[in-house]
Short mmCIF file of C-alpha atoms in Angstrom, two decimals:
data_model
loop_
_atom_site.label_atom_id
_atom_site.label_comp_id
_atom_site.label_asym_id
_atom_site.label_seq_id
_atom_site.Cartn_x
_atom_site.Cartn_y
_atom_site.Cartn_z
CA UNK R 20 0.00 0.00 0.00
CA UNK R 21 1.29 3.46 -0.85
CA UNK R 22 0.28 6.80 0.60
CA UNK R 23 -2.32 7.25 3.30
CA UNK R 24 -5.72 5.67 3.40
CA UNK R 25 -8.51 8.13 3.95
CA UNK R 26 -10.97 7.22 6.70
CA UNK R 27 -14.57 7.25 5.59
CA UNK R 28 -16.27 10.51 6.54
CA UNK R 29 -18.31 10.29 9.73
CA UNK R 30 -21.85 11.45 9.12
CA UNK R 31 -23.40 13.74 11.70
CA UNK R 32 -21.99 13.74 15.22
CA UNK R 33 -22.01 10.04 16.04
CA UNK R 34 -19.23 7.50 15.44
CA UNK R 35 -20.49 4.04 14.43
CA UNK R 36 -18.59 1.19 16.12
CA UNK R 37 -18.32 -2.53 15.56
CA UNK R 38 -17.39 -4.45 18.70
CA UNK R 39 -14.84 -7.15 17.85
CA UNK R 40 -15.06 -9.70 20.66
CA UNK R 41 -17.95 -10.01 23.12
CA UNK R 42 -16.23 -11.19 26.28
CA UNK R 43 -16.76 -9.88 29.80
CA UNK R 44 -15.02 -6.55 29.28
CA UNK R 45 -17.11 -5.67 26.22
CA UNK R 46 -20.38 -6.74 27.82
CA UNK R 47 -19.90 -5.58 31.38
CA UNK R 48 -18.08 -2.31 30.82
CA UNK R 49 -17.82 -0.88 27.30
CA UNK R 50 -21.28 -1.65 25.89
CA UNK R 51 -23.12 0.01 28.81
CA UNK R 52 -20.83 3.02 28.45
CA UNK R 53 -21.76 3.69 24.82
CA UNK R 54 -25.09 5.34 25.65
CA UNK R 55 -23.27 7.61 28.10
CA UNK R 56 -21.06 9.19 25.46
CA UNK R 57 -23.53 11.13 23.33
CA UNK R 58 -21.21 10.72 20.33
CA UNK R 59 -20.96 6.95 19.81
CA UNK R 60 -23.21 4.06 18.76
CA UNK R 61 -22.80 0.33 18.14
CA UNK R 62 -23.92 -0.97 14.76
CA UNK R 63 -22.28 -4.41 14.51
CA UNK R 64 -20.75 -7.29 16.47
CA UNK R 65 -17.90 -9.58 15.43
CA UNK R 66 -17.76 -12.87 17.33
CA UNK R 67 -17.43 -16.63 16.89
CA UNK R 68 -20.68 -17.16 18.83
CA UNK R 69 -23.79 -16.13 16.84
CA UNK R 70 -26.14 -17.05 19.70
CA UNK R 71 -24.27 -14.81 22.10
CA UNK R 72 -24.34 -12.03 19.51
CA UNK R 73 -28.10 -12.43 19.12
CA UNK R 74 -28.75 -12.26 22.85
CA UNK R 75 -26.41 -9.31 23.45
CA UNK R 76 -27.85 -7.66 20.36
CA UNK R 77 -31.30 -7.85 21.87
CA UNK R 78 -30.00 -5.88 24.86
CA UNK R 79 -28.50 -3.10 22.74
CA UNK R 80 -30.50 -3.10 19.53
CA UNK R 81 -27.69 -4.48 17.36
CA UNK R 82 -28.69 -6.86 14.56
CA UNK R 83 -25.63 -6.94 12.28
CA UNK R 84 -23.36 -9.83 13.25
CA UNK R 85 -20.19 -11.09 11.59
CA UNK R 86 -17.94 -14.06 12.26
CA UNK R 87 -14.23 -13.38 12.61
CA UNK R 88 -13.69 -14.85 9.15
CA UNK R 89 -16.11 -12.21 7.77
CA UNK R 90 -14.15 -9.25 9.13
CA UNK R 91 -13.10 -8.03 5.66
CA UNK R 92 -16.74 -7.94 4.61
CA UNK R 93 -17.56 -5.79 7.62
CA UNK R 94 -14.75 -3.37 6.78
CA UNK R 95 -16.12 -3.00 3.26
CA UNK R 96 -19.75 -2.73 4.34
CA UNK R 97 -19.87 1.03 4.87
CA UNK R 98 -21.82 0.53 8.10
CA UNK R 99 -19.04 1.38 10.58
CA UNK R 100 -16.53 4.15 11.19
CA UNK R 101 -14.49 2.46 13.92
CA UNK R 102 -13.97 -0.76 15.83
CA UNK R 103 -13.57 -1.49 19.52
CA UNK R 104 -11.15 -4.41 19.65
CA UNK R 105 -11.47 -6.70 22.69
CA UNK R 106 -10.16 -10.04 21.43
CA UNK R 107 -7.39 -11.91 23.27
CA UNK R 108 -4.13 -9.93 23.26
CA UNK R 109 -2.45 -12.08 20.62
CA UNK R 110 -5.19 -11.36 18.07
CA UNK R 111 -5.02 -7.56 18.17
CA UNK R 112 -2.74 -7.08 15.14
CA UNK R 113 -4.88 -9.55 13.18
CA UNK R 114 -7.81 -7.12 13.25
CA UNK R 115 -6.22 -3.72 13.90
CA UNK R 116 -3.99 -3.75 10.83
CA UNK R 117 -6.66 -4.52 8.19
CA UNK R 118 -9.02 -2.04 9.84
CA UNK R 119 -6.43 0.73 9.65
CA UNK R 120 -5.64 -0.17 6.04
CA UNK R 121 -9.37 0.14 5.28
CA UNK R 122 -9.51 3.60 6.86
CA UNK R 123 -11.43 2.36 9.92
CA UNK R 124 -10.48 3.88 13.29
CA UNK R 125 -9.36 1.47 16.03
CA UNK R 126 -9.84 1.54 19.81
CA UNK R 127 -7.88 -1.48 21.06
CA UNK R 128 -7.74 -2.93 24.54
CA UNK R 129 -4.40 -3.09 26.30
CA UNK R 130 -1.84 -4.43 25.95
CA UNK R 131 -1.55 -3.34 22.34
CA UNK R 132 -0.18 -6.79 21.40
CA UNK R 133 2.11 -9.42 22.88
CA UNK R 134 5.45 -8.27 21.38
CA UNK R 135 7.18 -5.09 20.30
CA UNK R 136 7.46 -6.61 16.81
CA UNK R 137 3.67 -6.85 16.55
CA UNK R 138 3.37 -3.34 18.01
CA UNK R 139 5.67 -1.97 15.33
CA UNK R 140 3.54 -3.63 12.65
CA UNK R 141 0.46 -1.90 14.05
CA UNK R 142 2.35 1.41 14.34
CA UNK R 143 3.44 1.14 10.70
CA UNK R 144 -0.13 0.47 9.57
CA UNK R 145 -1.37 3.45 11.54
CA UNK R 146 1.39 5.70 10.19
CA UNK R 147 0.34 4.91 6.61
CA UNK R 148 -3.35 5.46 7.35
CA UNK R 149 -5.31 8.57 8.19
CA UNK R 150 -7.44 6.47 10.53
CA UNK R 151 -6.77 6.93 14.23
CA UNK R 152 -5.74 4.31 16.75
CA UNK R 153 -6.03 4.59 20.53
CA UNK R 154 -5.05 2.04 23.15
CA UNK R 155 -7.74 1.80 25.83
CA UNK R 156 -5.79 3.06 28.83
CA UNK R 157 -8.94 4.11 30.67
CA UNK R 158 -7.02 5.58 33.62
CA UNK R 159 -5.63 8.26 31.28
CA UNK R 160 -9.09 9.86 31.59
CA UNK R 161 -9.93 9.08 35.23
CA UNK R 162 -10.09 12.10 37.61
CA UNK R 163 -8.16 10.63 40.59
CA UNK R 164 -5.35 9.44 38.34
CA UNK R 165 -5.07 12.77 36.54
CA UNK R 166 -5.19 14.71 39.82
CA UNK R 167 -2.28 12.58 41.08
CA UNK R 168 -0.28 13.34 37.93
CA UNK R 169 -0.94 17.04 38.50
CA UNK R 170 0.19 16.73 42.12
CA UNK R 171 3.51 15.20 41.11
CA UNK R 172 4.01 17.69 38.28
CA UNK R 173 3.40 20.54 40.74
CA UNK R 174 6.60 19.69 42.58
CA UNK R 175 4.91 19.56 45.99
CA UNK R 176 6.35 16.11 46.68
CA UNK R 177 9.86 17.36 45.95
CA UNK R 178 12.31 15.22 44.02
CA UNK R 179 10.60 11.95 43.14
CA UNK R 180 12.50 8.90 44.37
CA UNK R 181 10.42 5.71 44.27
CA UNK R 182 7.26 4.05 43.02
CA UNK R 183 5.87 0.87 44.57
CA UNK R 184 2.74 -1.04 43.62
CA UNK R 185 0.83 -4.24 44.27
CA UNK R 186 -1.79 -5.61 41.91
CA UNK R 187 -3.14 -8.99 42.96
CA UNK R 188 -6.35 -10.88 42.39
CA UNK R 189 -7.46 -14.46 42.89
CA UNK R 190 -8.06 -15.89 39.40
CA UNK R 191 -9.87 -19.18 38.89
CA UNK R 192 -7.81 -21.84 37.09
CA UNK R 193 -10.91 -22.30 34.90
CA UNK R 194 -10.75 -18.72 33.66
CA UNK R 195 -9.54 -18.37 30.06
CA UNK R 196 -6.60 -16.28 31.33
CA UNK R 197 -5.27 -19.40 33.05
CA UNK R 198 -5.34 -21.50 29.90
CA UNK R 199 -3.13 -19.60 27.44
CA UNK R 200 0.28 -19.48 29.10
CA UNK R 201 2.36 -16.42 29.89
CA UNK R 202 0.71 -14.18 27.26
CA UNK R 203 -2.55 -14.38 29.22
CA UNK R 204 -0.91 -14.43 32.64
CA UNK R 205 -0.40 -11.59 35.12
CA UNK R 206 2.57 -10.00 33.32
CA UNK R 207 0.47 -9.22 30.24
CA UNK R 208 -2.90 -8.92 31.98
CA UNK R 209 -2.24 -6.80 35.07
CA UNK R 210 1.37 -5.82 34.40
CA UNK R 211 0.47 -2.91 32.10
CA UNK R 212 -1.18 -1.12 35.04
CA UNK R 213 1.87 -0.46 37.25
CA UNK R 214 4.15 -0.21 34.22
CA UNK R 215 1.94 2.43 32.64
CA UNK R 216 1.32 4.16 35.97
CA UNK R 217 4.98 4.64 36.83
CA UNK R 218 5.73 5.85 33.31
CA UNK R 219 3.04 8.55 33.42
CA UNK R 220 3.75 9.46 37.06
CA UNK R 221 7.51 9.76 36.53
CA UNK R 222 7.00 11.26 33.05
CA UNK R 223 9.90 9.13 31.89
CA UNK R 224 10.91 5.73 30.51
CA UNK R 225 12.77 2.96 32.38
CA UNK R 226 16.33 2.16 31.33
CA UNK R 227 16.73 -1.25 32.95
CA UNK R 228 14.86 -4.19 34.38
CA UNK R 229 17.02 -4.61 37.48
CA UNK R 230 15.37 -7.83 38.56
CA UNK R 231 12.34 -10.03 37.94
CA UNK R 232 11.42 -13.00 40.11
CA UNK R 233 8.56 -15.38 39.39
CA UNK R 234 6.82 -17.91 41.64
CA UNK R 235 4.49 -20.79 40.79
CA UNK R 236 2.21 -21.95 43.60
CA UNK R 237 1.14 -25.55 42.85
CA UNK R 238 -2.08 -25.06 44.79
CA UNK R 239 -3.06 -22.18 42.48
CA UNK R 240 -3.91 -24.70 39.77
CA UNK R 241 -2.07 -22.94 36.92
CA UNK R 242 0.28 -24.57 34.47
CA UNK R 243 3.22 -23.18 32.56
CA UNK R 244 3.49 -19.60 33.81
CA UNK R 245 4.39 -17.73 36.99
CA UNK R 246 1.27 -16.80 38.92
CA UNK R 247 3.18 -14.23 41.02
CA UNK R 248 5.95 -11.92 39.77
CA UNK R 249 8.03 -9.21 41.51
CA UNK R 250 9.84 -6.61 39.38
CA UNK R 251 12.31 -3.76 39.96
CA UNK R 252 12.85 -1.10 37.27
CA UNK R 253 15.51 1.59 37.07
CA UNK R 254 14.66 5.06 35.73
CA UNK R 255 16.87 8.05 34.93
CA UNK R 256 17.85 10.35 37.84
CA UNK R 257 18.29 7.48 40.30
CA UNK R 258 14.58 6.64 40.52
CA UNK R 259 13.40 3.10 41.23
CA UNK R 260 10.08 1.36 40.69
CA UNK R 261 9.01 -1.93 42.27
CA UNK R 262 5.77 -3.85 41.82
CA UNK R 263 4.22 -7.23 42.51
CA UNK R 264 1.68 -8.91 40.23
CA UNK R 265 -0.31 -12.00 41.14
CA UNK R 266 -3.17 -14.24 40.07
CA UNK R 267 -3.03 -15.96 43.45
CA UNK R 268 -3.63 -13.37 46.14
CA UNK R 269 -6.53 -11.58 47.70
CA UNK R 270 -7.43 -8.50 45.69
CA UNK R 271 -5.24 -5.43 46.19
CA UNK R 272 -4.57 -2.68 43.67
CA UNK R 273 -2.50 0.19 45.00
CA UNK R 274 0.54 2.32 44.31
CA UNK R 275 2.63 4.82 46.25
CA UNK R 276 5.04 7.50 45.05
CA UNK R 277 7.63 8.91 47.46
CA UNK R 278 9.45 12.20 47.06
CA UNK R 279 11.84 14.20 49.22
CA UNK R 280 9.05 16.50 50.46
CA UNK R 281 6.03 14.21 50.52
CA UNK R 282 4.30 11.11 49.23
CA UNK R 283 1.03 9.98 47.69
CA UNK R 284 -0.70 6.61 47.99
CA UNK R 285 -3.62 5.60 45.77
CA UNK R 286 -5.73 2.64 46.95
CA UNK R 287 -7.73 1.41 45.12
CA UNK R 288 -5.76 2.56 42.11
CA UNK R 289 -6.50 0.46 39.02
CA UNK R 290 -9.92 -1.18 39.18
CA UNK R 291 -13.17 0.28 37.95
CA UNK R 292 -16.62 0.14 39.55
CA UNK R 293 -15.51 1.75 42.81
CA UNK R 294 -14.25 5.20 43.88
CA UNK R 295 -10.46 5.61 43.70
CA UNK R 296 -8.97 7.01 46.89
CA UNK R 297 -5.67 8.65 47.75
CA UNK R 298 -3.72 9.78 50.77
CA UNK R 299 -1.28 12.67 50.39
CA UNK R 300 1.46 13.34 52.94
CA UNK R 301 3.32 16.67 52.80
CA UNK R 302 5.94 16.78 55.50
CA UNK R 303 3.98 15.52 58.52
CA UNK R 304 0.58 16.72 57.27
CA UNK R 305 -1.67 13.97 55.91
CA UNK R 306 -4.92 14.29 53.94
CA UNK R 307 -7.29 11.72 52.46
CA UNK R 308 -9.60 12.10 49.47
CA UNK R 309 -12.16 9.78 47.89
CA UNK R 310 -12.91 10.62 44.27
CA UNK R 311 -16.28 10.20 42.62
CA UNK R 312 -16.79 6.83 40.96
CA UNK R 313 -16.94 7.44 37.21
CA UNK R 314 -17.72 5.49 34.04
CA UNK R 315 -14.16 4.76 32.90
CA UNK R 316 -15.23 3.10 29.67
CA UNK R 317 -17.82 5.59 28.54
CA UNK R 318 -15.30 8.32 29.27
CA UNK R 319 -12.50 6.86 27.16
CA UNK R 320 -14.92 6.05 24.32
CA UNK R 321 -16.31 9.60 24.38
CA UNK R 322 -12.77 11.00 24.22
CA UNK R 323 -11.81 8.77 21.27
CA UNK R 324 -14.99 9.60 19.36
CA UNK R 325 -14.32 13.30 19.98
CA UNK R 326 -10.86 12.83 18.48
CA UNK R 327 -12.38 11.20 15.40
CA UNK R 328 -15.07 13.85 14.99
CA UNK R 329 -12.72 16.78 15.60
CA UNK R 330 -9.74 15.43 13.68
CA UNK R 331 -7.40 15.44 16.70
CA UNK R 332 -4.89 12.75 17.61
CA UNK R 333 -5.55 10.67 20.75
CA UNK R 334 -2.89 10.64 23.47
CA UNK R 335 -2.66 6.95 24.39
CA UNK R 336 -1.68 6.01 20.85
CA UNK R 337 0.19 3.02 19.43
CA UNK R 338 3.51 4.40 20.67
CA UNK R 339 2.13 4.34 24.23
CA UNK R 340 1.25 0.68 23.78
CA UNK R 341 4.72 -0.02 22.41
CA UNK R 342 6.31 1.69 25.41
CA UNK R 343 4.70 -0.78 27.81
CA UNK R 344 5.48 -3.84 25.65
CA UNK R 345 9.12 -2.73 25.59
CA UNK R 346 9.17 -3.10 29.37
CA UNK R 347 7.18 -6.36 29.40
CA UNK R 348 9.68 -7.95 27.00
CA UNK R 349 12.50 -6.84 29.30
CA UNK R 350 10.74 -8.48 32.27
CA UNK R 351 10.36 -11.74 30.35
CA UNK R 352 14.08 -11.69 29.46
CA UNK R 353 15.03 -10.99 33.08
CA UNK R 354 12.88 -13.89 34.28
CA UNK R 355 14.59 -16.17 31.77
CA UNK R 356 18.14 -15.02 32.46
CA UNK R 357 17.88 -14.41 36.19
CA UNK R 358 19.83 -11.17 35.79
CA UNK R 359 19.33 -7.51 34.87
CA UNK R 360 18.26 -6.48 31.37
CA UNK R 361 19.17 -3.16 29.83
CA UNK R 362 16.35 -1.62 27.79
CA UNK R 363 17.02 -0.01 24.44
CA UNK R 364 16.83 3.81 24.60
CA UNK R 365 13.33 5.12 24.00
CA UNK R 366 11.72 8.55 24.25
CA UNK R 367 7.95 9.02 24.40
CA UNK R 368 6.83 11.80 22.06
CA UNK R 369 3.53 12.53 23.83
CA UNK R 370 2.34 12.67 27.45
CA UNK R 371 -1.05 12.93 29.15
CA UNK R 372 -2.78 16.32 28.91
CA UNK R 373 -4.61 16.26 32.24
CA UNK R 374 -6.82 19.26 31.46
CA UNK R 375 -7.97 18.01 28.05
CA UNK R 376 -8.35 14.33 28.87
CA UNK R 377 -10.29 14.26 32.13
CA UNK R 378 -13.70 12.58 31.85
CA UNK R 379 -16.31 12.55 34.63
CA UNK R 380 -19.27 10.57 33.32
CA UNK R 381 -21.21 9.12 36.29
CA UNK R 382 -20.81 5.41 36.97
CA UNK R 383 -23.68 3.04 36.31
CA UNK R 384 -24.64 -0.42 37.48
CA UNK R 385 -23.28 -3.26 35.29
CA UNK R 386 -25.77 -5.22 33.18
CA UNK R 387 -26.49 -8.93 33.26
CA UNK R 388 -23.93 -10.76 31.13
CA UNK R 389 -24.63 -13.31 28.44
CA UNK R 390 -22.53 -16.37 29.31
CA UNK R 391 -19.02 -16.01 27.96
CA UNK R 392 -17.94 -19.50 29.10
CA UNK R 393 -15.19 -17.86 31.14
CA UNK R 394 -15.49 -18.43 34.89
CA UNK R 395 -14.80 -15.42 37.05
CA UNK R 396 -11.76 -14.31 38.97
CA UNK R 397 -12.56 -15.84 42.34
CA UNK R 398 -14.09 -13.59 44.95
CA UNK R 399 -13.64 -10.41 42.92
CA UNK R 400 -15.41 -10.80 39.59
CA UNK R 401 -14.53 -7.35 38.22
CA UNK R 402 -12.53 -7.50 34.99
CA UNK R 403 -9.37 -5.44 34.82
CA UNK R 404 -8.98 -4.06 31.31
#
């Protein structure tokens, strides 16, 4: 292909989406958020389960259904402007690249793919297309997260020294995430949260995976991947980041940033469906704040549709997805070698604009789900994407 593809013009003020994949995250979180946006609608489903598509379609008034093998026909149909891509991680490039080549905008769940090589293929397709691509980093639009970025950028915490985080959840060995090896395990599933958080909080990129240690608990019921992983990253200016990921621990999602003049702890920090809370310590003075629970998914979809309608480029783009995969690959190498791994130099060209990106759509109760044949995550059934 030569030159740039031209995305089909969007009629009126509503972006028409096809949902590719109808798992828990699409049903429980993104589909209910569509009506919240005011600028988005769903016109088609792509799934391998026609009966599920029919039943979910009845909930949302969607009648056009395509199998995965009919994806090219959907792209040529003229009935969509964009796709929301929520397939397993290793199938993202399979659908994102042809959509971009067809001039169809892409909102893709994180991680962008399972390797930097696949990320570069997606980045190249996006660079040669006028269609937009955004990775669904929903916390890039969440008020508590953006307020914490502003706090750190203000300098009130002094020189930033460390980041520490724990993200654990009890995952059933019957869940599909337990059946596809390391690419569906905690490093790829929950790892992007602390990796992305420390990158946007530090406003910088790590230079080294200092250490990575994995543990496999036989009683967890998993097979050929580490269910618990501890990682240390080195950043420029003598900053360190440490985090623990686990599929075999009671739920905890938190992070803390420590500076020479103060600190901030956010807990909960990553999940949706509950208010995010933070504690700020400046010197010896401590304050606590609970932020309003918002619709993370409707907010990010509204932002992306606004970008499409207004011709602006989204912030969490393909390069942002690549930046996280660069670190994930380093973690995998460190686990294999047992030693430190230097990361190739990388500079992010865009950072979060906290004023422009904040979204405050009110949260809503989740709908009843059509069976996805994927058992839940133990006591806490909330998906993470």
